[in-house]
XYZ file of C-alpha atoms in Angstrom:
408
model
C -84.883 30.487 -73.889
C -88.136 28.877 -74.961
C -86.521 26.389 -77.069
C -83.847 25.434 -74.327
C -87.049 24.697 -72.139
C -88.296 22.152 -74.872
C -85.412 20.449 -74.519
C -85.197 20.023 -71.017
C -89.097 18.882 -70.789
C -89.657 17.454 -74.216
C -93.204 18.878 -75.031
C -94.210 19.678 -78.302
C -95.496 23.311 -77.156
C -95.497 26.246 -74.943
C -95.586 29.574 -73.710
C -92.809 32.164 -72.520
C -94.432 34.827 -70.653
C -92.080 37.649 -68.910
C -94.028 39.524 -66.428
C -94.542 43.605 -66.364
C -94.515 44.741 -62.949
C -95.831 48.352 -64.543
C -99.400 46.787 -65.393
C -99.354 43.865 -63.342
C -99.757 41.267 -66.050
C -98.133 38.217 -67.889
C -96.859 38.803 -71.491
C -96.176 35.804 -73.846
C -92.926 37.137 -75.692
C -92.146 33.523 -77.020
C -94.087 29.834 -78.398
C -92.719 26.939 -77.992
C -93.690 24.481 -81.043
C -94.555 24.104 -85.101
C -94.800 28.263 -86.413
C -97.753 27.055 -88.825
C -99.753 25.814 -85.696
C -99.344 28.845 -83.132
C -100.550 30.944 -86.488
C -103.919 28.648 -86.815
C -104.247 29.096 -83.322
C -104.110 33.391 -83.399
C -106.577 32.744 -86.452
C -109.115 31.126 -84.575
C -108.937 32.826 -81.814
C -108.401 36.376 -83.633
C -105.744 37.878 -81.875
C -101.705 37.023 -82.319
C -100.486 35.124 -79.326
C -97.072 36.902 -79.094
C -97.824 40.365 -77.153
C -100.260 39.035 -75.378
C -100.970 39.862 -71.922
C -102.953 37.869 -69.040
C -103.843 38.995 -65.552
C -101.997 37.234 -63.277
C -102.982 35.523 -60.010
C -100.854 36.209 -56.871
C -102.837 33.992 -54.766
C -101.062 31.179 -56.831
C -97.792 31.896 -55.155
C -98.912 32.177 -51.618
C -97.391 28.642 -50.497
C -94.255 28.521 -52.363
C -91.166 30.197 -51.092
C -88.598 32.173 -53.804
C -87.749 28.938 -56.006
C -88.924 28.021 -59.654
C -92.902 26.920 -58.822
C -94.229 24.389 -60.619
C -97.720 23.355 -61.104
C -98.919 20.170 -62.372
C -102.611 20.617 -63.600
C -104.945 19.082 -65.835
C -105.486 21.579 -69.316
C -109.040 22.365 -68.384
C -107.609 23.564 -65.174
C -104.988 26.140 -66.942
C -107.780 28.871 -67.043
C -106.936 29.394 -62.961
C -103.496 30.894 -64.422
C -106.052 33.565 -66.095
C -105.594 31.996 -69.519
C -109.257 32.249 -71.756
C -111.108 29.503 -71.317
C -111.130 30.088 -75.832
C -107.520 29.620 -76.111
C -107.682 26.797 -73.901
C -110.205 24.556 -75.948
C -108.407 25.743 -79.034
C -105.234 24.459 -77.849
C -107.389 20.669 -77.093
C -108.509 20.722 -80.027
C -105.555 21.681 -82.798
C -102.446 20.338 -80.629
C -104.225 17.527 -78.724
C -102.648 18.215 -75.512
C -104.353 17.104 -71.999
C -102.122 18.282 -69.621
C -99.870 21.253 -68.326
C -96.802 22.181 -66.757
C -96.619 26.130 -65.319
C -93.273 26.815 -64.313
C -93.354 30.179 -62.519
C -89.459 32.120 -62.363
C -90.333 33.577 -58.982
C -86.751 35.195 -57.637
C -85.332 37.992 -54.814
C -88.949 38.710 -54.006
C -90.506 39.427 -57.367
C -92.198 37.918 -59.846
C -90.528 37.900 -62.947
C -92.046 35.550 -65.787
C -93.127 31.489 -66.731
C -93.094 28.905 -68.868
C -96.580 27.180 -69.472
C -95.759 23.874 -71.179
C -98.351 21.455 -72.919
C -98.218 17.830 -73.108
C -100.267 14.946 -74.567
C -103.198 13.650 -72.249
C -101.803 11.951 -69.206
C -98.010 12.196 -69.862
C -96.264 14.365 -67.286
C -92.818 15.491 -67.097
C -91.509 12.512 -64.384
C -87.898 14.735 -63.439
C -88.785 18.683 -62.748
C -84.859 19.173 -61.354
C -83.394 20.623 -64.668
C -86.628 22.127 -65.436
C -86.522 24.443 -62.055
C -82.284 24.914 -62.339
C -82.953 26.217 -65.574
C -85.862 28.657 -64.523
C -83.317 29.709 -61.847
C -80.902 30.850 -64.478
C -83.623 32.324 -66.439
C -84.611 34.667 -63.301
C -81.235 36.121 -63.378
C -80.884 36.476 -66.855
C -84.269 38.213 -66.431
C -83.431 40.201 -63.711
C -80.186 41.280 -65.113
C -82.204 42.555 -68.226
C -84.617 44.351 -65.908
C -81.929 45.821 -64.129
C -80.135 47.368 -66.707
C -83.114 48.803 -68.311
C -84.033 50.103 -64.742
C -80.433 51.712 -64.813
C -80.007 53.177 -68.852
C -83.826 54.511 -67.926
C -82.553 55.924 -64.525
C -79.471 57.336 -65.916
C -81.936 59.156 -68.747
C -84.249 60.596 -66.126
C -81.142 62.079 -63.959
C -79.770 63.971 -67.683
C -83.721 64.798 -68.324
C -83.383 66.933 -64.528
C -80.062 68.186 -65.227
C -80.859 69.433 -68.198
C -83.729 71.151 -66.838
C -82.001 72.541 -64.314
C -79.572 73.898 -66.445
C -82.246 75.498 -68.682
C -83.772 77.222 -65.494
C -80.561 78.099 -63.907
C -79.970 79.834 -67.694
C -83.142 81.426 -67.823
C -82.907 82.670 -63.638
C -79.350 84.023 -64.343
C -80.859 86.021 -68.031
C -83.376 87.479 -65.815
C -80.745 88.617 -62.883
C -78.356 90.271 -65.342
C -80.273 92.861 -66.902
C -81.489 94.693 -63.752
C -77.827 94.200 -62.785
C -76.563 95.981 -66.381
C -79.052 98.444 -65.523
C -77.998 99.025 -62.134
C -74.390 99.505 -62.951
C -75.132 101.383 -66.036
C -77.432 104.156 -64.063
C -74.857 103.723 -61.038
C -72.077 104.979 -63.886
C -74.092 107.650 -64.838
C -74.866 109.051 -61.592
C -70.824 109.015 -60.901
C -70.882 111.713 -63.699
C -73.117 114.027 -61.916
C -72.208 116.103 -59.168
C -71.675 114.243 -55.789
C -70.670 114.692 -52.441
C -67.304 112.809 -50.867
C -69.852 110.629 -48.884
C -72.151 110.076 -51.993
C -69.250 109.222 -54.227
C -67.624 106.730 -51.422
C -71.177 105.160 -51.340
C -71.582 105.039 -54.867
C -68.589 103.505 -55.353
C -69.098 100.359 -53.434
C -72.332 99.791 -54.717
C -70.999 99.919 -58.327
C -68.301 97.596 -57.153
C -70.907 95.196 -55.351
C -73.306 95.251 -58.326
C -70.211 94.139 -60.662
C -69.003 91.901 -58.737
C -72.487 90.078 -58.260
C -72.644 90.620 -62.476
C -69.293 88.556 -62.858
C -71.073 85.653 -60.507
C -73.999 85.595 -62.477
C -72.595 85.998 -65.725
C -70.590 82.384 -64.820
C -73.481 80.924 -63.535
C -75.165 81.870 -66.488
C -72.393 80.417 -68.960
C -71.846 77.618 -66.815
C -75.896 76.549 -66.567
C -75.456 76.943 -70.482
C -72.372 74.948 -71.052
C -74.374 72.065 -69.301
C -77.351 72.312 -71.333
C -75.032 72.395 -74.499
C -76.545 75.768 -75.546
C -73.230 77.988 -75.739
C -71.795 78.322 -79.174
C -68.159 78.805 -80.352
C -68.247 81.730 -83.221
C -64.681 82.400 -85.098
C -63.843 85.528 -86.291
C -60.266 86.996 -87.283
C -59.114 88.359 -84.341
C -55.784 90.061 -82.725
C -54.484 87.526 -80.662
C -51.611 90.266 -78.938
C -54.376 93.054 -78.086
C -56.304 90.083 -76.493
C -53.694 88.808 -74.225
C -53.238 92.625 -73.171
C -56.186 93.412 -72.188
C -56.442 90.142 -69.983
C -53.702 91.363 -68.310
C -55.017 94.556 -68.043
C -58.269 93.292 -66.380
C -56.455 91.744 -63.432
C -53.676 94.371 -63.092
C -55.711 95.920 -60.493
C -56.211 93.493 -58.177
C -52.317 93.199 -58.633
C -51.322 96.316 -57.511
C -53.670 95.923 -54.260
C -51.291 92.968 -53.544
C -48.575 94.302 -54.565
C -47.665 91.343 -57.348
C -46.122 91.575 -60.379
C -47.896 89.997 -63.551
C -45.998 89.431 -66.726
C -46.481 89.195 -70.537
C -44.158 86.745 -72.305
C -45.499 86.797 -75.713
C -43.866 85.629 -78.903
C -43.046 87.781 -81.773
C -42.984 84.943 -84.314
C -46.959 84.432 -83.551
C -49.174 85.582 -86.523
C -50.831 88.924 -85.787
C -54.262 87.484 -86.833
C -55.805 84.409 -86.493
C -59.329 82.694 -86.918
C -60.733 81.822 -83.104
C -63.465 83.367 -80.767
C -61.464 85.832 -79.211
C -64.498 86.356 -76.265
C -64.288 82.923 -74.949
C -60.370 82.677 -75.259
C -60.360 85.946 -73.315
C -63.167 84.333 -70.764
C -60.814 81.817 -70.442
C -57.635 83.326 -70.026
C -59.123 86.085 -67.249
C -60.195 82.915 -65.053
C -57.143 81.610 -65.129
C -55.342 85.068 -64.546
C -58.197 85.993 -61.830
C -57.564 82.861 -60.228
C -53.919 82.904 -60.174
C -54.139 86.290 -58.781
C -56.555 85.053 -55.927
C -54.161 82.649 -54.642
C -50.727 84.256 -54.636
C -49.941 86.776 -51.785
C -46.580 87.203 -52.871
C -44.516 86.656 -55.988
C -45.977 87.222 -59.631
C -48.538 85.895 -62.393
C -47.204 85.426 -65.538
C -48.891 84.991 -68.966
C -46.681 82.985 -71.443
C -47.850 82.702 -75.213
C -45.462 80.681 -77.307
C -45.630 79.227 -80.640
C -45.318 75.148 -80.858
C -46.163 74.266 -84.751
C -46.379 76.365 -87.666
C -47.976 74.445 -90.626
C -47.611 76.795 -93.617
C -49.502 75.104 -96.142
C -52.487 74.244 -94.297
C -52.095 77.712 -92.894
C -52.647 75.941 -89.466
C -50.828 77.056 -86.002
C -50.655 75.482 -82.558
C -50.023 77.612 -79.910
C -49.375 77.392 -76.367
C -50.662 79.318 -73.318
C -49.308 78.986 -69.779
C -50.542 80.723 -66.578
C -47.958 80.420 -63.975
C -47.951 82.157 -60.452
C -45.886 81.438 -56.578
C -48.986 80.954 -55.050
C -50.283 78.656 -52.505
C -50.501 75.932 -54.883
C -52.728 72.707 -54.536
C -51.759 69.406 -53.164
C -51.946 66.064 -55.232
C -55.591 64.975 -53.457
C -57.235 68.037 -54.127
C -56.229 68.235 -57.893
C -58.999 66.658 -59.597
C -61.955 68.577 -57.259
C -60.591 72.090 -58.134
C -62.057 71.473 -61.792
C -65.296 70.415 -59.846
C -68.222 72.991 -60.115
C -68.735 75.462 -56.609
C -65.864 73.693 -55.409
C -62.678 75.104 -54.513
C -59.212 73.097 -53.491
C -60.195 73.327 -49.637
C -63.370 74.431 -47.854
C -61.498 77.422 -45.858
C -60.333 78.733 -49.113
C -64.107 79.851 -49.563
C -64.209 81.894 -46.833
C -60.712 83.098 -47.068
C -60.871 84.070 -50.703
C -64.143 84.202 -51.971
C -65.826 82.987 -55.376
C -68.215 80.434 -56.677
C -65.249 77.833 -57.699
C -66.905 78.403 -61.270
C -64.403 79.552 -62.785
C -61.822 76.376 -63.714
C -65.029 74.453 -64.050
C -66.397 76.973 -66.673
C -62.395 76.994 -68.314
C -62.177 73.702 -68.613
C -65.480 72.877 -70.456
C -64.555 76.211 -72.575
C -61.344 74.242 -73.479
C -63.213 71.099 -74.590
C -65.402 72.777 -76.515
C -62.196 74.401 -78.537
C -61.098 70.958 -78.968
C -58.230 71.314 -75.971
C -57.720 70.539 -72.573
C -55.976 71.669 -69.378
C -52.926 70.780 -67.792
C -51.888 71.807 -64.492
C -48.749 71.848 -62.449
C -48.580 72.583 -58.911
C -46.617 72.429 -55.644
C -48.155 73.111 -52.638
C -46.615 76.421 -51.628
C -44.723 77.133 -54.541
C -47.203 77.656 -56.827
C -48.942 76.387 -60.041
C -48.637 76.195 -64.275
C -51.855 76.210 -65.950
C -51.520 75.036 -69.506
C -53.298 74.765 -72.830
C -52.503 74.790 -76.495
C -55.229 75.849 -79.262
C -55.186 75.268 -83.105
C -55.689 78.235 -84.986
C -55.855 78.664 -88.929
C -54.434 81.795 -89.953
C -56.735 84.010 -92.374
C -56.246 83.742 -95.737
C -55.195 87.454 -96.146
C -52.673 87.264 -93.583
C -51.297 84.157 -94.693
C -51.009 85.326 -98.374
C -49.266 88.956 -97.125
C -47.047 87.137 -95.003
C -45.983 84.976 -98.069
C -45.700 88.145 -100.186
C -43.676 89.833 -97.201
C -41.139 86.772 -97.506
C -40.711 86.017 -100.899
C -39.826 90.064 -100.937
């Protein structure tokens, strides 16, 4: 940039000075002229010309409008830009310039830098044009810079405040759950003593309100944690069959208050054991079961587990996992917002069925996190597929006795 400007205005030397709204001054960030000379000039002076910073004058730019300025002004007169009146003299003295040209890149309102050229005693720069088209295209490469720093340092402050509220949505929803294990673990205790009809009724919806409002905050809790990248996946050898049961089991009751069928299609060709964390699988899995559940009123849920790729020497296995049910299904627009946080496919559904909307939200970053995604199929009306397939590596004692099994 500074060079470009010599060209234009063919003086020997100069200044580039961007200027920093934050502390109101100037900043020279380029020179204009011989290295050696700039260097004898920071010597005599005693401080290094590039990083420095001058106060600058407002009162300078009172009677120009938003255009390049330029001022024409003798050297001795340069101090009114807040230059020292040392680095003036020294400038005199070692570069034997008389004169100066400030050229002030003034645009959309704000000040934004100058060039303060030097030339030989009473030689002036006769055609200013390309001089103040060139300032103008400085201003918006300027401005451009500015901007985009304004934005990357914007975009850092808004991950700064989400990660802290995830931190103190984590640390709220710690503090809420173990009053509410206590709660329910008391509440389960006291259904072992003797109770009244009445007492036991009672009882029995608080237990139920106190684990429902456990389930909430338990999602909150992962979901506040998933955001602040704090939630680990741990793989152990685990059962995937027994697994899959259970998360049928968990759901089965809300299946007989509707009166739905749900369905185990698992295949027999699966390894018993495999390497995964079976907790967040099964976190997984009972969202996608819970909600499928939710949002059928008549027909069935059905868990499918199928295996797609066998890889027997790396001991490596793909399998597939699809939740399927004839609910209400979701329309084409309001696909991408059900995988939204505290957002469900329409507002009504809220009210009519309850729930945070955490829990495809929570799934889906769960997924990621395995290295997977999910897929979804629906049909308003008909129903929806949930889908997913997971790489797991079969332990090594399972894979060796399954080897010994078939070489028998």
């Amino acid at each position: 940039i500074a060079d470009k400007a010599k060209e234009f205005t063919g003086c020997k030397y100069g200044l580039f000075n961007i200027f920093r709204e934050e502390e109101m001054v100037s900043e020279t960030v380029a020179l204009i002229g011989v290295k050696d000379s700039w260097q004898r000039v920071s010597a005599a002076i005693g401080f290094p010309l590039i990083g420095a910073k001058w106060p600058y004058d407002h009162s300078l730019l009172e009677k120009f409008g938003d255009a390049p300025i330029l001022m024409d002004l003798p050297l001795h007169e340069l101090t009114k830009t807040k230059i020292p009146k040392a680095l003036v003299k020294m400038l005199q003295k070692m570069f034997g310039v008389g004169e100066s040209l400030v050229c002030t890149i003034y645009r959309n309102g704000r000040i934004l830098g100058n060039f303060t050229l030097l030339f030989p005693s009473n030689e002036r720069l006769t055609n200013p044009y390309p001089l103040q088209l060139y300032a103008r295209q400085v201003g918006l490469l300027i401005l451009r810079s500015k901007t985009e720093k304004e934005l990357i340092q914007a975009k850092k402050d808004a991950e700064a405040a989400s990660r802290t509220k995830s931190r103190f949505l984590a640390n709220m929803s710690h503090e809420l759950r173990t009053p509410l294990t206590g709660m329910i673990g008391f509440g389960e205790l006291l259904q072992k003593t003797p109770l009244n009809q009445e007492q036991a009724h009672f009882l029995s919806y608080i237990l139920d309100a106190s684990r429902i409002l456990k389930k909430i905050v338990d999602n909150v809790l992962d979901y506040a944690k998933i955001e602040a990248d704090t939630l680990p996946i741990q793989f152990d050898a685990c059962e995937l069959l027994p697994l899959c049961q259970e998360s049928i089991r968990l759901v089965q009751y809300e299946t007989y208050k509707k009166r739905l069928s749900i369905n185990l299609d698992y295949d027999p060709a699966i390894p018993f054991r495999l390497l995964m964390d079976g907790y967040r699988l099964r976190q997984v899995l009972l969202n996608l079961l819970a909600n499928a559940v939710k949002f059928t009123e008549i027909g069935e849920v059905r868990l499918k587990v199928s295996l797609e790729n066998r890889n027997l020497e790396s001991h490596f296995t793909r399998i597939r996992f699809e939740i399927s049910d004839t609910g209400i299904g979701i329309t084409e627009s309001d696909m991408q917002r059900v995988f939204d946080a505290f957002q469900q496919a329409d507002c009504s559904d809220t009210r009519r069925y309850g729930g945070l909307g955490l829990g495809l939200s929570i799934s889906l970053r769960l997924l990621k996190k395995m290295g997977t995604s999910l897929q979804v199929k629906s049909e308003p009306n008909k129903g929806s597929v949930f889908s997913f397939a997971l790489d797991f590596e079969v332990p090594k004692e399972e894979a060796d006795s399954e080897e010994a099994f078939e070489e028998e």
